């Protein structure tokens, strides 16, 4: 499934706790052959409940085609007012998901859910300069932060960015930054230069954004969001000199040989 993609993710940015909402997305097969025995799953986080099925098994998705999926959800009783990260996974239904899977994330902010009201800090947008980042290169991550509370400002904000496998690291700085204050319903943007390790695996790498902050009364809160960075490796194929026979005679069969070398760091297919 490495050449398949989860695209056209659509979900409301904010919903009321009493309202149902729908997450929809496409699975696109960019292989030259059909995908067989595919599992598409949506991981519903604690605090949300699903009203429709969250796992889909497909016996086949033809080459070059796409298929649409949707899941209907709503906030559980007592759910907190905050942003919920929803994980979408595409994997083989006949092999270990951890060995070969494509993942993407969606985020939905639930307001007025009837639970404890806390000031929520969330990532409401981000960019990394294009459609992917190259292994071994630096890139500028621009992060947009939003205080979703309509009644309280937040202070003493610390934001820490990390990747679980260490494939993406900061350049000439720590992986954290500080914001003194963010008013109610206020947004701010920060940028950080990051680097992708040369031997990073070609995949969509999740970055965890951990946030700690206080309200005006000194009450401490934490929040966590996950963003996705597609990492690409250089694809390099070298062809050795062709070794031909010294003589060829009319009417007789003969042969020649040539060596192909994959000098990149990703598997080549359909050669």
Tab-separated table of C-alpha atoms in Angstrom, residues 6-172:
chain	number	residue	atom	x	y	z
A	6	UNK	CA	-5.339	8.993	1.682
A	7	UNK	CA	-6.524	12.234	0.066
A	8	UNK	CA	-9.347	14.800	0.102
A	9	UNK	CA	-9.827	14.592	3.869
A	10	UNK	CA	-12.887	16.622	4.827
A	11	UNK	CA	-14.163	17.346	8.337
A	12	UNK	CA	-15.699	20.418	10.001
A	13	UNK	CA	-13.186	22.577	11.855
A	14	UNK	CA	-15.570	23.038	14.793
A	15	UNK	CA	-18.839	21.399	15.853
A	16	UNK	CA	-21.224	21.721	18.760
A	17	UNK	CA	-21.173	18.891	21.274
A	18	UNK	CA	-24.795	17.992	20.432
A	19	UNK	CA	-24.233	17.796	16.667
A	20	UNK	CA	-23.275	14.820	14.564
A	21	UNK	CA	-20.521	15.383	12.031
A	22	UNK	CA	-19.054	13.437	9.124
A	23	UNK	CA	-15.411	12.732	8.316
A	24	UNK	CA	-14.884	11.836	4.659
A	25	UNK	CA	-11.806	10.960	2.620
A	26	UNK	CA	-10.609	9.168	-0.504
A	27	UNK	CA	-8.213	6.263	-0.903
A	28	UNK	CA	-6.324	6.593	-4.189
A	29	UNK	CA	-4.417	3.693	-5.752
A	30	UNK	CA	-1.377	5.152	-7.543
A	31	UNK	CA	0.083	1.730	-8.316
A	32	UNK	CA	0.149	0.260	-11.819
A	33	UNK	CA	-1.663	-2.813	-10.501
A	34	UNK	CA	-4.791	-3.290	-8.406
A	35	UNK	CA	-4.628	-3.295	-4.617
A	36	UNK	CA	-5.985	-6.471	-3.065
A	37	UNK	CA	-7.217	-7.260	0.450
A	38	UNK	CA	-7.081	-3.700	1.848
A	39	UNK	CA	-8.228	-2.522	5.281
A	40	UNK	CA	-9.283	1.115	5.753
A	41	UNK	CA	-9.829	2.064	9.393
A	42	UNK	CA	-10.702	5.211	11.349
A	43	UNK	CA	-9.539	5.357	14.969
A	44	UNK	CA	-12.159	7.220	17.013
A	45	UNK	CA	-10.475	8.947	20.006
A	46	UNK	CA	-11.775	8.855	23.571
A	47	UNK	CA	-14.537	11.452	23.962
A	48	UNK	CA	-16.066	10.784	20.536
A	49	UNK	CA	-18.416	8.003	19.469
A	50	UNK	CA	-19.059	6.654	15.989
A	51	UNK	CA	-22.548	6.271	14.563
A	52	UNK	CA	-21.424	4.381	11.459
A	53	UNK	CA	-18.825	1.708	10.735
A	54	UNK	CA	-15.154	2.654	11.132
A	55	UNK	CA	-13.449	-0.294	9.377
A	56	UNK	CA	-13.786	-1.121	5.695
A	57	UNK	CA	-12.356	-4.239	3.989
A	58	UNK	CA	-11.860	-4.019	0.229
A	59	UNK	CA	-11.056	-7.087	-1.844
A	60	UNK	CA	-9.776	-4.890	-4.688
A	61	UNK	CA	-9.136	-1.266	-5.675
A	62	UNK	CA	-8.239	-1.006	-9.387
A	63	UNK	CA	-5.024	0.681	-10.509
A	64	UNK	CA	-5.333	4.453	-10.908
A	65	UNK	CA	-8.742	4.627	-9.231
A	66	UNK	CA	-9.985	6.080	-5.965
A	67	UNK	CA	-12.748	5.230	-3.509
A	68	UNK	CA	-14.558	7.482	-1.044
A	69	UNK	CA	-15.286	6.676	2.605
A	70	UNK	CA	-17.167	8.480	5.360
A	71	UNK	CA	-17.673	7.998	9.084
A	72	UNK	CA	-20.325	9.779	11.190
A	73	UNK	CA	-19.390	10.706	14.773
A	74	UNK	CA	-20.617	12.729	17.754
A	75	UNK	CA	-19.328	13.758	21.197
A	76	UNK	CA	-19.878	11.360	24.089
A	77	UNK	CA	-21.659	12.497	27.262
A	78	UNK	CA	-19.195	14.382	29.452
A	79	UNK	CA	-16.699	14.887	26.630
A	80	UNK	CA	-14.291	17.761	27.145
A	81	UNK	CA	-14.383	20.867	24.997
A	82	UNK	CA	-11.185	20.456	22.951
A	83	UNK	CA	-9.672	19.450	19.617
A	84	UNK	CA	-9.814	15.719	18.866
A	85	UNK	CA	-7.244	14.068	16.544
A	86	UNK	CA	-8.699	11.291	14.377
A	87	UNK	CA	-6.313	8.741	12.831
A	88	UNK	CA	-6.999	7.246	9.394
A	89	UNK	CA	-5.037	4.114	8.426
A	90	UNK	CA	-4.727	2.230	5.137
A	91	UNK	CA	-3.109	-1.207	5.432
A	92	UNK	CA	-3.105	-4.765	4.146
A	93	UNK	CA	-5.753	-6.964	5.727
A	94	UNK	CA	-3.526	-10.030	5.332
A	95	UNK	CA	-0.241	-8.802	6.887
A	96	UNK	CA	1.058	-6.997	9.963
A	97	UNK	CA	-0.273	-3.404	9.848
A	98	UNK	CA	2.863	-2.023	11.541
A	99	UNK	CA	5.070	-3.237	8.671
A	100	UNK	CA	3.185	-1.549	5.846
A	101	UNK	CA	0.595	1.138	6.440
A	102	UNK	CA	-0.336	4.633	5.254
A	103	UNK	CA	-1.674	7.051	7.886
A	104	UNK	CA	-3.179	10.524	7.929
A	105	UNK	CA	-4.839	12.604	10.635
A	106	UNK	CA	-7.852	14.894	10.852
A	107	UNK	CA	-8.695	17.290	13.685
A	108	UNK	CA	-12.138	18.431	14.881
A	109	UNK	CA	-12.756	20.908	17.703
A	110	UNK	CA	-15.826	20.085	19.806
A	111	UNK	CA	-17.369	23.003	21.688
A	112	UNK	CA	-20.176	23.021	24.255
A	113	UNK	CA	-19.949	19.284	24.829
A	114	UNK	CA	-21.369	19.579	28.326
A	115	UNK	CA	-18.246	18.463	30.143
A	116	UNK	CA	-15.604	20.449	31.990
A	117	UNK	CA	-14.916	23.755	30.231
A	118	UNK	CA	-11.205	24.388	29.926
A	119	UNK	CA	-9.330	26.856	27.721
A	120	UNK	CA	-8.169	24.851	24.716
A	121	UNK	CA	-5.007	25.558	22.746
A	122	UNK	CA	-4.859	23.817	19.373
A	123	UNK	CA	-2.973	23.715	16.084
A	124	UNK	CA	-5.421	25.107	13.542
A	125	UNK	CA	-3.079	25.195	10.517
A	126	UNK	CA	0.461	24.340	9.478
A	127	UNK	CA	2.658	24.305	6.367
A	128	UNK	CA	6.064	22.894	5.431
A	129	UNK	CA	6.779	24.563	2.086
A	130	UNK	CA	5.278	22.091	-0.392
A	131	UNK	CA	3.645	18.692	-0.826
A	132	UNK	CA	6.535	16.787	0.806
A	133	UNK	CA	9.986	17.233	2.378
A	134	UNK	CA	13.155	15.561	1.107
A	135	UNK	CA	15.213	13.242	3.308
A	136	UNK	CA	18.507	14.930	4.218
A	137	UNK	CA	17.124	18.465	3.673
A	138	UNK	CA	16.035	21.278	5.950
A	139	UNK	CA	12.547	22.788	5.822
A	140	UNK	CA	10.607	25.565	7.533
A	141	UNK	CA	7.625	24.413	9.580
A	142	UNK	CA	5.077	27.210	10.074
A	143	UNK	CA	2.673	26.439	12.903
A	144	UNK	CA	-0.600	28.271	13.571
A	145	UNK	CA	-1.905	28.147	17.159
A	146	UNK	CA	-5.420	29.084	18.282
A	147	UNK	CA	-6.872	29.739	21.747
A	148	UNK	CA	-10.381	28.350	21.268
A	149	UNK	CA	-11.692	29.738	24.553
A	150	UNK	CA	-14.170	32.575	24.227
A	151	UNK	CA	-13.893	33.561	27.887
A	152	UNK	CA	-10.279	33.150	29.026
A	153	UNK	CA	-6.845	34.212	27.846
A	154	UNK	CA	-3.968	31.808	28.377
A	155	UNK	CA	-0.403	32.557	29.497
A	156	UNK	CA	3.036	31.018	29.941
A	157	UNK	CA	2.685	28.801	26.865
A	158	UNK	CA	5.334	26.211	26.009
A	159	UNK	CA	5.108	24.307	22.714
A	160	UNK	CA	7.288	21.233	22.060
A	161	UNK	CA	7.571	19.465	18.704
A	162	UNK	CA	8.887	15.905	18.416
A	163	UNK	CA	8.834	12.856	16.133
A	164	UNK	CA	8.544	9.435	17.724
A	165	UNK	CA	11.274	7.812	15.582
A	166	UNK	CA	13.611	10.849	15.656
A	167	UNK	CA	13.517	11.190	11.862
A	168	UNK	CA	12.811	14.950	12.062
A	169	UNK	CA	14.889	17.142	14.394
A	170	UNK	CA	15.319	20.920	14.958
A	171	UNK	CA	18.223	22.884	13.459
A	172	UNK	CA	20.347	25.162	15.688
